[in-house]
MMTF fields as JSON, N, C-alpha, C and O atoms, coordinates in Angstrom:
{
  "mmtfVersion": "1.0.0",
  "mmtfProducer": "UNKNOWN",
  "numBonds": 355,
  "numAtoms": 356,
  "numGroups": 89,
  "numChains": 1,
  "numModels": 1,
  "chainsPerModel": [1],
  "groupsPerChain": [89],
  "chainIdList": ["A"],
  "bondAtomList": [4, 2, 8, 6, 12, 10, 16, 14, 20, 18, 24, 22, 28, 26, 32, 30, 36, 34, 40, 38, 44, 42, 48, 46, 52, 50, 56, 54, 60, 58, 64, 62, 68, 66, 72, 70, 76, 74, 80, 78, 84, 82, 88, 86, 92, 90, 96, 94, 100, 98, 104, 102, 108, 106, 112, 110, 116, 114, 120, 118, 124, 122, 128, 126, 132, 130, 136, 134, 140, 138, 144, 142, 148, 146, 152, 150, 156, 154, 160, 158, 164, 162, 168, 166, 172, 170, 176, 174, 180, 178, 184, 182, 188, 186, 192, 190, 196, 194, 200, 198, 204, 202, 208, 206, 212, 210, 216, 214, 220, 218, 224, 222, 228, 226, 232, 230, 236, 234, 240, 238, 244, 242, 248, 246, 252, 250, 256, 254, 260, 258, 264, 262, 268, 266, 272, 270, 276, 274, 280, 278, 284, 282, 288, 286, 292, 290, 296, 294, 300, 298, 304, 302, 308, 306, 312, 310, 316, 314, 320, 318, 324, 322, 328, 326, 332, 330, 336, 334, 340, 338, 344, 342, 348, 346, 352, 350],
  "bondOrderList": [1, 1, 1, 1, 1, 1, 1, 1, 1, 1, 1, 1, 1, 1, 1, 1, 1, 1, 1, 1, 1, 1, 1, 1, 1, 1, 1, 1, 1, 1, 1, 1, 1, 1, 1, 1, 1, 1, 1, 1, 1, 1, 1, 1, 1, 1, 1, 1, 1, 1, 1, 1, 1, 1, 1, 1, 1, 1, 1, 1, 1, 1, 1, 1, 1, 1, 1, 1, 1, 1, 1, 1, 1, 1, 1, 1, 1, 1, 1, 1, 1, 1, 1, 1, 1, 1, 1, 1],
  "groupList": [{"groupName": "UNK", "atomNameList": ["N", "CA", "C", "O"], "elementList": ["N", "C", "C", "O"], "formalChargeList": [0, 0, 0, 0], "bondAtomList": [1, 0, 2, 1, 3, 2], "bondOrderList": [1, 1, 2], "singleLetterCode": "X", "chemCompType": "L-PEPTIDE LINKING"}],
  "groupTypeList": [0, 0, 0, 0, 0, 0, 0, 0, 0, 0, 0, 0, 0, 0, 0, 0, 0, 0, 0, 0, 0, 0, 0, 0, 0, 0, 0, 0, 0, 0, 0, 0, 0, 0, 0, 0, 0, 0, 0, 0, 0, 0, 0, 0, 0, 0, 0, 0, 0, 0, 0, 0, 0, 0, 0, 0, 0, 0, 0, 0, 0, 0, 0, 0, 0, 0, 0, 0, 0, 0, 0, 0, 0, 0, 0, 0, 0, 0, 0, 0, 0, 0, 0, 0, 0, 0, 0, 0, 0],
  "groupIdList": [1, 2, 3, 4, 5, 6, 7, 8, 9, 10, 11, 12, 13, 14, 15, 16, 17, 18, 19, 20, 21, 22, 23, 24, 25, 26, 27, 28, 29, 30, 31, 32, 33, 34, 35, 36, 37, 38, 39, 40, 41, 42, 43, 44, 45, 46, 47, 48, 49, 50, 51, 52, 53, 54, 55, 56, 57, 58, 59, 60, 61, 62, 63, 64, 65, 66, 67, 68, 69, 70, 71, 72, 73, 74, 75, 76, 77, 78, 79, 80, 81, 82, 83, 84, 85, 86, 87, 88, 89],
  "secStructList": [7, 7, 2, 2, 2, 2, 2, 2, 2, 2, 2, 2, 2, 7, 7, 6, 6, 7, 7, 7, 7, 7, 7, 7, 7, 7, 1, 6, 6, 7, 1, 6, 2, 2, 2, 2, 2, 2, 2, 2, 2, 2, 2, 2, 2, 6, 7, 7, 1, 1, 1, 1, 7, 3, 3, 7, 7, 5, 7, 2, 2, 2, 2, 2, 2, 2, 2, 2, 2, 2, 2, 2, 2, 7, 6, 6, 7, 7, 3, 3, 7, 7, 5, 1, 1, 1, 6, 6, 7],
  "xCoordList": [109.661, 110.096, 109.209, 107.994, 109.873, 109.087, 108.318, 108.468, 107.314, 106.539, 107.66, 107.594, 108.405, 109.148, 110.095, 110.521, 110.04, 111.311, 110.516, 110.832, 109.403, 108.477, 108.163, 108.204, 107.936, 107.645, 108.946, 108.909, 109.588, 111.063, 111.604, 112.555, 110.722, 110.952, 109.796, 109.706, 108.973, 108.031, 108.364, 108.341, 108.73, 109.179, 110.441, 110.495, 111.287, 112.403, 111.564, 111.865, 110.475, 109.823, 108.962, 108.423, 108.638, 107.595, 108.139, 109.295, 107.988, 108.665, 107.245, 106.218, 107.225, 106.33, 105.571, 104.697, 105.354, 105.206, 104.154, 103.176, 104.533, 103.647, 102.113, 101.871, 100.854, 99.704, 98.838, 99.268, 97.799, 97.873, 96.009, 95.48, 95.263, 94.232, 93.401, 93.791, 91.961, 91.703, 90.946, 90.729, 90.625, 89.241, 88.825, 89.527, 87.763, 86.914, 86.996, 86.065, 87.589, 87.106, 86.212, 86.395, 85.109, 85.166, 85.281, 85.479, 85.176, 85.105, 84.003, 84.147, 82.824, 81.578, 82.231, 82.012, 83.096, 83.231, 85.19, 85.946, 85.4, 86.401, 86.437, 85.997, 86.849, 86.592, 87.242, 88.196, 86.959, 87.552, 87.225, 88.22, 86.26, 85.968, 86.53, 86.399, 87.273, 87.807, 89.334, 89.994, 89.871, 90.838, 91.07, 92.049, 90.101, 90.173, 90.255, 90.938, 89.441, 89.441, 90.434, 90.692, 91.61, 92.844, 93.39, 93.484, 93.671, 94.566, 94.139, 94.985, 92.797, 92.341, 93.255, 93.677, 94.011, 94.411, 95.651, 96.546, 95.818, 97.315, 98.093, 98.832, 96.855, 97.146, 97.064, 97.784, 95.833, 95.547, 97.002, 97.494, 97.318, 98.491, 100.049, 100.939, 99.974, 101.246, 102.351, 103.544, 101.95, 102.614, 103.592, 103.29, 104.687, 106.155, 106.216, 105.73, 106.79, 107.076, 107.892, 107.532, 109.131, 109.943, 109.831, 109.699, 109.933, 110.479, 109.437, 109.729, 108.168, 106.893, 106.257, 105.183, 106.897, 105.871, 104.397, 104.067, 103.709, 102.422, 102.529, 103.303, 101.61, 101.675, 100.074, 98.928, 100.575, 98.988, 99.298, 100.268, 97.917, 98.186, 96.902, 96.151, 96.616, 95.121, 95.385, 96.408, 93.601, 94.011, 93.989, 94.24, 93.709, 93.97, 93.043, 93.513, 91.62, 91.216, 91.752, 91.772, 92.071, 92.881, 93.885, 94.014, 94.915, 96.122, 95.747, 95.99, 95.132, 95.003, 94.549, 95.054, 92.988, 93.22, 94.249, 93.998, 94.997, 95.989, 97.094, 97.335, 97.307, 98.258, 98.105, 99.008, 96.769, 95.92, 96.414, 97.168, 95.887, 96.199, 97.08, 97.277, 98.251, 99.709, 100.308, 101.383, 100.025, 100.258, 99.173, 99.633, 97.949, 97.503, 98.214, 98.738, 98.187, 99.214, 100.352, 100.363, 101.468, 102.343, 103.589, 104.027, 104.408, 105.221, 106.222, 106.636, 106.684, 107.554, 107.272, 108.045, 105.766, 105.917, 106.415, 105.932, 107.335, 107.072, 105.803, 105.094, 105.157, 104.434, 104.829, 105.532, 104.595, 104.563, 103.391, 102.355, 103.48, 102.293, 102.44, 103.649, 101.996, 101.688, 100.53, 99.78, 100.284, 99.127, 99.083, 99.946, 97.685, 96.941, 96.764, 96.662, 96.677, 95.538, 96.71, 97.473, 96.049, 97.35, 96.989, 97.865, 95.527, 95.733, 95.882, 95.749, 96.253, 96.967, 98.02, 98.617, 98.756, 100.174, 100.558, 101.73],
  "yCoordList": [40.488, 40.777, 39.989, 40.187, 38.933, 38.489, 39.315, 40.536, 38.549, 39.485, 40.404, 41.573, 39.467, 39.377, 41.078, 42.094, 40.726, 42.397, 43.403, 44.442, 43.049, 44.453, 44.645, 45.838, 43.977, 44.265, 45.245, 46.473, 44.761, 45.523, 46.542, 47.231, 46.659, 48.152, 49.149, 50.311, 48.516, 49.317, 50.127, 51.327, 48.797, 49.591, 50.72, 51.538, 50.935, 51.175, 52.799, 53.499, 53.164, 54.417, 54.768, 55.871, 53.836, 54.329, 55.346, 54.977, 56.599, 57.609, 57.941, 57.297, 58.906, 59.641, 60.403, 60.831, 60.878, 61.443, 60.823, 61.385, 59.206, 58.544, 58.648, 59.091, 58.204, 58.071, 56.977, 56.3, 57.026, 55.534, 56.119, 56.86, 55.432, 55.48, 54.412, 53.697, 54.39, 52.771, 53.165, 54.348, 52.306, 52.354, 51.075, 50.081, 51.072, 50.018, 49.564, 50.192, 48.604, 49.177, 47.476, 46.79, 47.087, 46.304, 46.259, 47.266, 45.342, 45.7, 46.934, 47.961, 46.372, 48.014, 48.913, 49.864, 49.242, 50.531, 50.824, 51.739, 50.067, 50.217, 51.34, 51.187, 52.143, 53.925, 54.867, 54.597, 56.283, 57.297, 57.739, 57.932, 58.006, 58.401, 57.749, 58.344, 56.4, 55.844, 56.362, 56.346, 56.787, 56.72, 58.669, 59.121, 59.328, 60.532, 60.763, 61.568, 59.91, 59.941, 59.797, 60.425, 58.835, 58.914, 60.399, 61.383, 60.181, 61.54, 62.842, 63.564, 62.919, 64.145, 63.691, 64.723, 62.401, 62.474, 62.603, 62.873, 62.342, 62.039, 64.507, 65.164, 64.596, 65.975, 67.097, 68.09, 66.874, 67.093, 66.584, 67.377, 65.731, 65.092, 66.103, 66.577, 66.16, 67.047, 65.93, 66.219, 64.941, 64.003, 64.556, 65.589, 63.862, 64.624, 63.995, 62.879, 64.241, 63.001, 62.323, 61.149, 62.483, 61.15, 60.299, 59.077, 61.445, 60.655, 60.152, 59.442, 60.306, 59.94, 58.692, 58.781, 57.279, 56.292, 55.864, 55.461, 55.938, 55.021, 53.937, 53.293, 53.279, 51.712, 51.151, 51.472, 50.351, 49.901, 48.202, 47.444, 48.153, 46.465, 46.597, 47.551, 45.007, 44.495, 43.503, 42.852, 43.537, 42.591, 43.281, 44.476, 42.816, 42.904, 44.3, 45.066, 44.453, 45.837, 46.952, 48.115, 46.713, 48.0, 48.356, 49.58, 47.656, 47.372, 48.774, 49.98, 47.901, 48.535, 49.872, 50.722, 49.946, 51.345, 52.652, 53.836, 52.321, 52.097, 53.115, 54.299, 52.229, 52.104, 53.266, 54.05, 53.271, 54.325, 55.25, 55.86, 55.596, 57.191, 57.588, 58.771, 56.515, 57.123, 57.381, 57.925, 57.183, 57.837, 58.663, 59.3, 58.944, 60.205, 61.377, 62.249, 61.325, 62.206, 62.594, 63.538, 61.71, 62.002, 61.62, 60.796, 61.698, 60.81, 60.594, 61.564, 59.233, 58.726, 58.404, 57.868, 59.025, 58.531, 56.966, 55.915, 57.086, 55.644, 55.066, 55.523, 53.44, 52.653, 51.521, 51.079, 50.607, 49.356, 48.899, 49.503, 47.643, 46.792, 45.987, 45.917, 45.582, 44.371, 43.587, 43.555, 42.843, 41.69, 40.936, 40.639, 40.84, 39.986, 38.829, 38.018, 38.468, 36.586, 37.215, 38.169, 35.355, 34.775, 35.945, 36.503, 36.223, 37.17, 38.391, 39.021, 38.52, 40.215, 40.26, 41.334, 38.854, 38.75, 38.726, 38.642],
  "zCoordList": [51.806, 53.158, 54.121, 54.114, 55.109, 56.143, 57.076, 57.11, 58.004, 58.513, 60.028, 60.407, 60.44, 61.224, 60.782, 61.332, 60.048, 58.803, 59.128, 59.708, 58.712, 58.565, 60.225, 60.527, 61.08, 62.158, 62.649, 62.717, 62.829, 63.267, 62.621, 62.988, 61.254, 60.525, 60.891, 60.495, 61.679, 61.901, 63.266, 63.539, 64.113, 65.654, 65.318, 66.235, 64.435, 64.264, 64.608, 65.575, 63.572, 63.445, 64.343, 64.25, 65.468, 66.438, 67.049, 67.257, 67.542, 68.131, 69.45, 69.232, 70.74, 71.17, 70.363, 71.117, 69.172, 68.393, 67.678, 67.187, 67.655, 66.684, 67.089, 68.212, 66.104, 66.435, 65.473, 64.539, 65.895, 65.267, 65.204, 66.033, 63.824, 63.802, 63.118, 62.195, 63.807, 63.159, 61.793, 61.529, 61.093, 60.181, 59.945, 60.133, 59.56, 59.25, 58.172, 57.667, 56.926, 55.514, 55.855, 56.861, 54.495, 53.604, 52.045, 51.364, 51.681, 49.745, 49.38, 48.717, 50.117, 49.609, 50.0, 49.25, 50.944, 51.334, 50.459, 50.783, 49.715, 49.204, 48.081, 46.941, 48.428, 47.256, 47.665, 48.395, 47.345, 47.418, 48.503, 49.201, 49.008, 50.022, 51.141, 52.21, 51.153, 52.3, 52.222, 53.26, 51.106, 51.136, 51.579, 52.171, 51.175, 51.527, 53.071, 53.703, 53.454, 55.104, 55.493, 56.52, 54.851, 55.503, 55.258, 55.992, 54.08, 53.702, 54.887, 55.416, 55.113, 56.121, 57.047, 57.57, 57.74, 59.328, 59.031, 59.832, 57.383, 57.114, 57.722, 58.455, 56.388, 56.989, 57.808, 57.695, 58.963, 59.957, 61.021, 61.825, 60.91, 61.712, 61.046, 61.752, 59.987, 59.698, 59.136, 59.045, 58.86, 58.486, 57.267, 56.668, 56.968, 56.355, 55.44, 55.626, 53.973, 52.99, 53.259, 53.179, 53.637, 53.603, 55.034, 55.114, 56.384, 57.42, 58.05, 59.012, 57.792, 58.426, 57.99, 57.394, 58.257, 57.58, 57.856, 58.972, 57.042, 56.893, 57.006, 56.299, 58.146, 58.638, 58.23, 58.545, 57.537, 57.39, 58.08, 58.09, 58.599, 59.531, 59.299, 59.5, 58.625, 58.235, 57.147, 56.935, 56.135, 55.094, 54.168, 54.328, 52.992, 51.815, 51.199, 50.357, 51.814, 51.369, 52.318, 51.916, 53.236, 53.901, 53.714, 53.737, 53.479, 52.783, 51.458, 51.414, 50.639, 49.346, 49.078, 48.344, 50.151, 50.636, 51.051, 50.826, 51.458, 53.191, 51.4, 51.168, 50.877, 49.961, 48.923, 48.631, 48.377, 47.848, 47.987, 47.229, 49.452, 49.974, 49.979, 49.7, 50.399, 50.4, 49.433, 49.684, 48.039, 46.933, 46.416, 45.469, 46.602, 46.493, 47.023, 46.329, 48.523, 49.919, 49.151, 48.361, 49.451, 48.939, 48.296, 49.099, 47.383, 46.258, 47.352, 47.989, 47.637, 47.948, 49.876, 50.67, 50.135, 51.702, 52.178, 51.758, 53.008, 53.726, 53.956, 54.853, 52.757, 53.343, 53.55, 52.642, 54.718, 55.545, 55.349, 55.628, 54.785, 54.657, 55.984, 56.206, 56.604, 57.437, 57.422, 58.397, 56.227, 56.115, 57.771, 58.597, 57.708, 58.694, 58.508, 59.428, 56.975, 56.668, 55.59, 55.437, 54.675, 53.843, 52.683, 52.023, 52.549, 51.501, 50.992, 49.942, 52.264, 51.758, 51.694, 51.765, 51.503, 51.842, 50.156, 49.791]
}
């Protein structure tokens, strides 16, 4: 999927509703504990299995992170990759 696809599948889900949170990763900090941190906002936020997508925008360890969690969380959430650099693509 071009980046162009995913962008426009992303706006499709932006609602008032939406929220958006940053993190920091690098490779050292690539683990469980980063990925738990999501899951806390995933469920603190009330986030839904199907209709609630996960947007991840970055590179390649956030992504993967990003990706992690959303199958820890939950089977079948909406995730959106949106790579930043060629290699998270």
């Amino acid at each position: 999927m071009s980046s162009m696809a995913q962008i426009s599948e992303v706006t499709t889900h932006i609602t008032e509703s939406s929220c958006a949170h940053l993190y920091y990763v690098s490779e050292e900090m690539k683990d469980l504990n980063a990925a738990l941190k999501i899951i806390q906002h995933l469920e603190s936020e009330g986030v839904l299995r199907r209709s609630d997508p996960l947007i991840g925008i970055g590179g390649g360890v956030l992504l993967d992170v990003v990706g992690f969690a959303a199958g820890l969380y939950r089977r079948g959430i909406p995730y959106i990759k949106i790579p930043t650099n060629a290699m998270a693509m």
